[in-house]
């Protein structure tokens, strides 16, 4: 198993394990919050439970995208199926958008039509605090794993969990306000949560669309790749370096300048060495190298 295959397998295994933990916790939280919200009369807590339910759906998207993305090359996909991960991130964003807009519509309608708010029972605040602790812990765990294995899909799902934790803070504030006599605070909290989720959904969707449209890697990584290529013996210059993202990997096209007096075989060997150096250091799926003759080599 080569370096890239090992990293890909390890990343997939860690993503699956982390997501299964998230599925278990979100299943518990969604049922727990919705039932507690109904029993305590808290619209905000019910909204937060629905948000946890959206987390659960995004967890399943991550599992599916993670599994499909590991499928190798075939006749129709010569570079593999890694963009399933980008598509999964887009779906997570769409789920967030729909859930957020639904919450805004419901809570906003209650506020505009002056629906009679009900007094919330103390059960709600305890459930909100428990949910907050669980969600924040889950976020930190998923973000730690996502950064360690450099998985943008898992990091996106981690921030989805953080948005849920932030919404629990707002819900708790709304519940406390309601219990102090400001009964509309619970509906206002549900509205704020909806707006927060909508904003995050837009961010994830936009980011995923950019990757699906062949967005390049960040400037710092591109500079490191250029330096790696230039440090290869025989490479006199680098130009027309182009990158595009494929899941959490990159595809690279580059022109290398070598001594024009070298034979085709010697030029090919330099290109192969440059390609192998980049493939060994960075998460790169493939490097397409074109050799240009220069005045002198190294």
CSV table of C-alpha atoms in Angstrom, one decimal:
chain,number,residue,atom,x,y,z
A,1,UNK,CA,0.0,0.0,0.0
A,2,UNK,CA,1.6,3.3,-1.1
A,3,UNK,CA,1.6,6.5,1.1
A,4,UNK,CA,-1.5,8.1,-0.5
A,5,UNK,CA,-3.5,4.8,-0.3
A,6,UNK,CA,-2.6,4.4,3.3
A,7,UNK,CA,-3.5,8.0,4.2
A,8,UNK,CA,-6.8,7.6,2.3
A,9,UNK,CA,-7.7,4.3,4.1
A,10,UNK,CA,-6.8,5.7,7.5
A,11,UNK,CA,-8.8,8.9,6.9
A,12,UNK,CA,-11.8,6.9,5.8
A,13,UNK,CA,-11.6,4.7,8.9
A,14,UNK,CA,-11.3,7.6,11.3
A,15,UNK,CA,-14.1,9.5,9.6
A,16,UNK,CA,-16.4,6.5,9.9
A,17,UNK,CA,-15.6,5.9,13.6
A,18,UNK,CA,-16.1,9.6,14.5
A,19,UNK,CA,-19.3,9.9,12.5
A,20,UNK,CA,-20.8,6.8,14.2
A,21,UNK,CA,-20.2,8.4,17.6
A,22,UNK,CA,-22.0,11.5,16.3
A,23,UNK,CA,-24.9,9.5,15.0
A,24,UNK,CA,-25.4,7.9,18.5
A,25,UNK,CA,-25.3,11.2,20.3
A,26,UNK,CA,-27.5,13.1,17.9
A,27,UNK,CA,-30.1,10.3,17.9
A,28,UNK,CA,-30.3,10.5,21.7
A,29,UNK,CA,-30.3,14.4,21.7
A,30,UNK,CA,-33.0,14.8,19.0
A,31,UNK,CA,-35.4,12.5,20.8
A,32,UNK,CA,-34.5,13.9,24.2
A,33,UNK,CA,-34.9,17.6,23.2
A,34,UNK,CA,-38.1,17.3,21.2
A,35,UNK,CA,-39.9,15.3,23.9
A,36,UNK,CA,-38.6,17.7,26.6
A,37,UNK,CA,-39.6,20.6,24.5
A,38,UNK,CA,-43.2,19.3,24.1
A,39,UNK,CA,-43.5,18.5,27.9
A,40,UNK,CA,-42.0,21.8,29.0
A,41,UNK,CA,-43.8,24.0,26.3
A,42,UNK,CA,-40.5,25.4,24.9
A,43,UNK,CA,-40.6,26.2,21.1
A,44,UNK,CA,-36.9,27.0,21.2
A,45,UNK,CA,-36.1,23.5,22.7
A,46,UNK,CA,-38.2,21.8,20.0
A,47,UNK,CA,-36.3,23.9,17.3
A,48,UNK,CA,-33.0,22.8,18.9
A,49,UNK,CA,-34.2,19.2,18.8
A,50,UNK,CA,-35.0,19.5,15.1
A,51,UNK,CA,-31.5,21.0,14.6
A,52,UNK,CA,-30.1,17.9,16.3
A,53,UNK,CA,-32.2,15.8,13.8
A,54,UNK,CA,-30.5,17.7,10.9
A,55,UNK,CA,-27.1,16.8,12.5
A,56,UNK,CA,-28.2,13.2,12.3
A,57,UNK,CA,-29.1,13.4,8.7
A,58,UNK,CA,-25.8,15.1,7.9
A,59,UNK,CA,-24.0,12.3,9.7
A,60,UNK,CA,-25.5,9.8,7.3
A,61,UNK,CA,-24.5,12.0,4.4
A,62,UNK,CA,-20.9,11.9,5.7
A,63,UNK,CA,-21.0,8.1,6.1
A,64,UNK,CA,-22.3,7.7,2.5
A,65,UNK,CA,-19.9,10.2,1.0
A,66,UNK,CA,-17.0,8.8,2.9
A,67,UNK,CA,-17.7,5.3,1.7
A,68,UNK,CA,-18.4,6.3,-2.0
A,69,UNK,CA,-15.4,8.5,-2.1
A,70,UNK,CA,-13.0,5.6,-1.4
A,71,UNK,CA,-14.1,3.8,-4.6
A,72,UNK,CA,-11.2,3.6,-7.0
A,73,UNK,CA,-11.0,4.6,-10.7
A,74,UNK,CA,-13.3,3.1,-13.3
A,75,UNK,CA,-14.2,3.6,-17.0
A,76,UNK,CA,-16.3,6.7,-16.2
A,77,UNK,CA,-14.2,8.2,-13.4
A,78,UNK,CA,-10.5,8.1,-14.3
A,79,UNK,CA,-9.6,10.1,-11.2
A,80,UNK,CA,-11.7,8.1,-8.8
A,81,UNK,CA,-14.8,9.2,-6.8
A,82,UNK,CA,-13.3,11.6,-4.2
A,83,UNK,CA,-15.6,14.4,-5.2
A,84,UNK,CA,-18.4,12.5,-3.5
A,85,UNK,CA,-16.9,14.2,-0.4
A,86,UNK,CA,-17.5,17.7,-2.0
A,87,UNK,CA,-21.0,16.6,-2.9
A,88,UNK,CA,-21.6,15.4,0.6
A,89,UNK,CA,-20.5,18.8,2.0
A,90,UNK,CA,-22.9,20.5,-0.5
A,91,UNK,CA,-25.8,18.3,0.8
A,92,UNK,CA,-25.0,19.1,4.4
A,93,UNK,CA,-25.1,22.8,3.5
A,94,UNK,CA,-28.5,22.3,1.7
A,95,UNK,CA,-29.9,20.5,4.8
A,96,UNK,CA,-28.8,23.3,7.0
A,97,UNK,CA,-30.4,25.9,4.7
A,98,UNK,CA,-33.7,24.1,4.6
A,99,UNK,CA,-33.8,23.5,8.4
A,100,UNK,CA,-32.8,27.1,9.1
A,101,UNK,CA,-35.4,28.6,6.8
A,102,UNK,CA,-38.1,26.4,8.2
A,103,UNK,CA,-37.2,27.6,11.8
A,104,UNK,CA,-37.2,31.2,10.7
A,105,UNK,CA,-40.6,30.8,9.0
A,106,UNK,CA,-42.2,29.1,12.1
A,107,UNK,CA,-40.7,31.4,14.8
A,108,UNK,CA,-41.1,34.5,12.7
A,109,UNK,CA,-44.8,33.6,12.1
A,110,UNK,CA,-45.4,33.3,15.8
A,111,UNK,CA,-43.9,36.7,16.5
A,112,UNK,CA,-45.6,38.5,13.6
A,113,UNK,CA,-49.0,37.1,14.5
A,114,UNK,CA,-48.5,37.7,18.2
A,115,UNK,CA,-49.2,34.1,19.0
A,116,UNK,CA,-49.9,33.6,22.7
A,117,UNK,CA,-46.7,32.4,24.3
A,118,UNK,CA,-46.9,29.9,27.1
A,119,UNK,CA,-44.9,29.7,30.3
A,120,UNK,CA,-42.1,27.2,30.1
A,121,UNK,CA,-41.5,24.6,32.8
A,122,UNK,CA,-38.1,24.4,34.5
A,123,UNK,CA,-37.4,21.0,32.9
A,124,UNK,CA,-36.5,22.9,29.7
A,125,UNK,CA,-33.5,24.8,31.1
A,126,UNK,CA,-31.9,21.6,32.5
A,127,UNK,CA,-32.3,19.8,29.2
A,128,UNK,CA,-30.8,22.7,27.3
A,129,UNK,CA,-27.7,22.7,29.5
A,130,UNK,CA,-27.2,19.0,29.2
A,131,UNK,CA,-27.6,19.3,25.4
A,132,UNK,CA,-25.1,22.2,25.3
A,133,UNK,CA,-22.4,20.2,27.2
A,134,UNK,CA,-22.9,17.1,24.9
A,135,UNK,CA,-22.8,19.2,21.7
A,136,UNK,CA,-19.7,21.2,22.6
A,137,UNK,CA,-17.9,18.0,23.6
A,138,UNK,CA,-18.9,16.4,20.3
A,139,UNK,CA,-17.7,19.4,18.3
A,140,UNK,CA,-14.3,19.4,20.0
A,141,UNK,CA,-13.9,15.7,19.4
A,142,UNK,CA,-14.9,15.8,15.7
A,143,UNK,CA,-12.8,19.0,15.0
A,144,UNK,CA,-9.8,17.4,16.6
A,145,UNK,CA,-10.1,14.2,14.5
A,146,UNK,CA,-11.0,16.2,11.3
A,147,UNK,CA,-7.8,18.4,11.7
A,148,UNK,CA,-5.6,15.4,12.5
A,149,UNK,CA,-6.6,13.5,9.4
A,150,UNK,CA,-7.1,16.7,7.3
A,151,UNK,CA,-10.7,15.9,6.3
A,152,UNK,CA,-12.7,18.9,5.1
A,153,UNK,CA,-15.9,16.8,5.2
A,154,UNK,CA,-15.4,15.9,8.8
A,155,UNK,CA,-14.4,19.4,9.8
A,156,UNK,CA,-17.6,20.7,8.1
A,157,UNK,CA,-19.7,18.3,10.1
A,158,UNK,CA,-17.9,19.3,13.2
A,159,UNK,CA,-18.8,23.0,12.7
A,160,UNK,CA,-22.3,21.8,12.0
A,161,UNK,CA,-22.2,20.3,15.6
A,162,UNK,CA,-20.7,23.6,16.9
A,163,UNK,CA,-23.7,25.5,15.3
A,164,UNK,CA,-25.9,23.2,17.3
A,165,UNK,CA,-24.0,24.0,20.5
A,166,UNK,CA,-24.3,27.7,19.8
A,167,UNK,CA,-28.0,27.4,19.2
A,168,UNK,CA,-28.4,25.6,22.5
A,169,UNK,CA,-26.8,28.6,24.2
A,170,UNK,CA,-29.4,30.9,22.6
A,171,UNK,CA,-32.2,28.5,23.4
A,172,UNK,CA,-31.1,28.4,27.1
A,173,UNK,CA,-31.1,32.2,27.2
A,174,UNK,CA,-34.6,32.3,25.6
A,175,UNK,CA,-35.9,29.8,28.2
A,176,UNK,CA,-34.4,31.8,31.1
A,177,UNK,CA,-36.0,34.9,29.7
A,178,UNK,CA,-39.4,33.2,29.4
A,179,UNK,CA,-39.2,31.9,33.0
A,180,UNK,CA,-38.4,35.5,34.2
A,181,UNK,CA,-41.6,36.7,32.6
A,182,UNK,CA,-40.4,37.7,29.1
A,183,UNK,CA,-42.5,35.1,27.4
A,184,UNK,CA,-41.6,36.1,23.8
A,185,UNK,CA,-37.9,35.4,24.4
A,186,UNK,CA,-38.4,31.7,23.6
A,187,UNK,CA,-39.8,32.5,20.1
A,188,UNK,CA,-37.1,35.1,19.6
A,189,UNK,CA,-34.5,32.4,20.5
A,190,UNK,CA,-36.0,30.0,18.0
A,191,UNK,CA,-35.8,32.7,15.3
A,192,UNK,CA,-32.1,33.5,16.1
A,193,UNK,CA,-31.3,29.8,15.9
A,194,UNK,CA,-33.0,29.6,12.5
A,195,UNK,CA,-31.0,32.5,11.2
A,196,UNK,CA,-27.8,31.1,12.5
A,197,UNK,CA,-28.4,27.7,10.9
A,198,UNK,CA,-29.4,29.4,7.6
A,199,UNK,CA,-26.1,31.4,7.5
A,200,UNK,CA,-24.0,28.3,8.1
A,201,UNK,CA,-25.9,26.3,5.5
A,202,UNK,CA,-25.1,29.1,2.9
A,203,UNK,CA,-21.4,29.0,3.9
A,204,UNK,CA,-21.1,25.3,3.5
A,205,UNK,CA,-23.0,25.2,0.2
A,206,UNK,CA,-21.0,28.0,-1.3
A,207,UNK,CA,-17.7,26.4,-0.2
A,208,UNK,CA,-18.6,23.0,-1.6
A,209,UNK,CA,-19.7,24.6,-5.0
A,210,UNK,CA,-16.4,26.3,-5.3
A,211,UNK,CA,-14.6,23.0,-4.8
A,212,UNK,CA,-16.8,21.3,-7.4
A,213,UNK,CA,-15.9,24.1,-9.8
A,214,UNK,CA,-12.2,23.2,-9.6
A,215,UNK,CA,-11.1,25.7,-7.0
A,216,UNK,CA,-7.3,25.7,-6.5
A,217,UNK,CA,-5.6,24.9,-3.3
A,218,UNK,CA,-4.7,27.8,-1.0
A,219,UNK,CA,-1.7,30.0,-1.9
A,220,UNK,CA,0.5,28.8,0.9
A,221,UNK,CA,0.2,25.1,-0.1
A,222,UNK,CA,0.7,26.1,-3.8
A,223,UNK,CA,3.9,27.9,-2.8
A,224,UNK,CA,5.2,24.8,-0.9
A,225,UNK,CA,4.5,22.6,-3.9
A,226,UNK,CA,6.4,25.0,-6.1
A,227,UNK,CA,9.4,25.0,-3.7
A,228,UNK,CA,9.3,21.2,-3.6
A,229,UNK,CA,9.4,21.0,-7.4
A,230,UNK,CA,12.3,23.6,-7.7
A,231,UNK,CA,14.3,21.6,-5.1
A,232,UNK,CA,14.4,18.6,-7.4
A,233,UNK,CA,17.8,18.1,-9.0
A,234,UNK,CA,17.7,19.1,-12.7
A,235,UNK,CA,14.8,21.4,-12.4
A,236,UNK,CA,15.8,24.9,-13.5
A,237,UNK,CA,12.4,26.6,-13.3
A,238,UNK,CA,8.7,26.1,-12.8
A,239,UNK,CA,5.8,27.9,-14.6
A,240,UNK,CA,2.1,27.4,-15.4
A,241,UNK,CA,1.6,25.6,-12.1
A,242,UNK,CA,-2.2,24.9,-11.8
A,243,UNK,CA,-4.0,23.0,-9.0
A,244,UNK,CA,-7.6,21.9,-8.5
A,245,UNK,CA,-9.2,20.2,-5.5
A,246,UNK,CA,-10.6,16.7,-5.6
A,247,UNK,CA,-12.1,15.9,-2.2
A,248,UNK,CA,-9.3,16.5,0.2
A,249,UNK,CA,-6.7,15.8,-2.4
A,250,UNK,CA,-5.3,17.9,-5.3
A,251,UNK,CA,-4.6,17.5,-9.0
A,252,UNK,CA,-1.6,19.4,-10.3
A,253,UNK,CA,-0.5,20.5,-13.8
A,254,UNK,CA,2.9,22.0,-14.2
A,255,UNK,CA,5.6,22.9,-16.7
A,256,UNK,CA,9.2,22.2,-15.6
A,257,UNK,CA,12.2,23.8,-17.2
A,258,UNK,CA,15.3,21.6,-17.7
A,259,UNK,CA,18.5,21.7,-19.6
A,260,UNK,CA,17.6,21.7,-23.3
A,261,UNK,CA,20.7,19.6,-24.1
A,262,UNK,CA,19.4,16.6,-22.0
A,263,UNK,CA,18.1,13.5,-23.7
A,264,UNK,CA,14.3,12.6,-23.6
A,265,UNK,CA,15.1,9.9,-21.1
A,266,UNK,CA,17.0,12.2,-18.8
A,267,UNK,CA,14.3,14.8,-18.9
A,268,UNK,CA,11.7,12.1,-18.2
A,269,UNK,CA,13.7,10.9,-15.2
A,270,UNK,CA,13.8,14.5,-13.8
A,271,UNK,CA,10.0,14.9,-14.3
A,272,UNK,CA,9.4,11.5,-12.6
A,273,UNK,CA,11.6,12.4,-9.6
A,274,UNK,CA,9.8,15.8,-9.2
A,275,UNK,CA,6.4,14.2,-9.4
A,276,UNK,CA,7.3,11.5,-6.9
A,277,UNK,CA,8.7,14.1,-4.4
A,278,UNK,CA,5.4,16.0,-4.5
A,279,UNK,CA,3.3,12.9,-4.2
A,280,UNK,CA,5.3,11.7,-1.2
A,281,UNK,CA,4.9,14.9,0.8
A,282,UNK,CA,1.5,16.3,-0.1
A,283,UNK,CA,-2.0,15.0,-0.4
A,284,UNK,CA,-1.9,15.0,-4.2
A,285,UNK,CA,-3.8,12.5,-6.4
A,286,UNK,CA,-1.7,13.1,-9.5
A,287,UNK,CA,0.9,15.5,-11.0
A,288,UNK,CA,0.8,16.0,-14.7
A,289,UNK,CA,4.3,17.3,-15.8
A,290,UNK,CA,5.3,18.9,-19.1
A,291,UNK,CA,9.0,19.4,-19.7
A,292,UNK,CA,10.2,22.6,-21.4
A,293,UNK,CA,13.8,23.1,-22.6
A,294,UNK,CA,15.8,25.8,-20.8
A,295,UNK,CA,19.2,27.3,-21.3
A,296,UNK,CA,20.9,25.2,-18.6
A,297,UNK,CA,20.2,22.7,-15.9
A,298,UNK,CA,21.2,22.2,-12.3
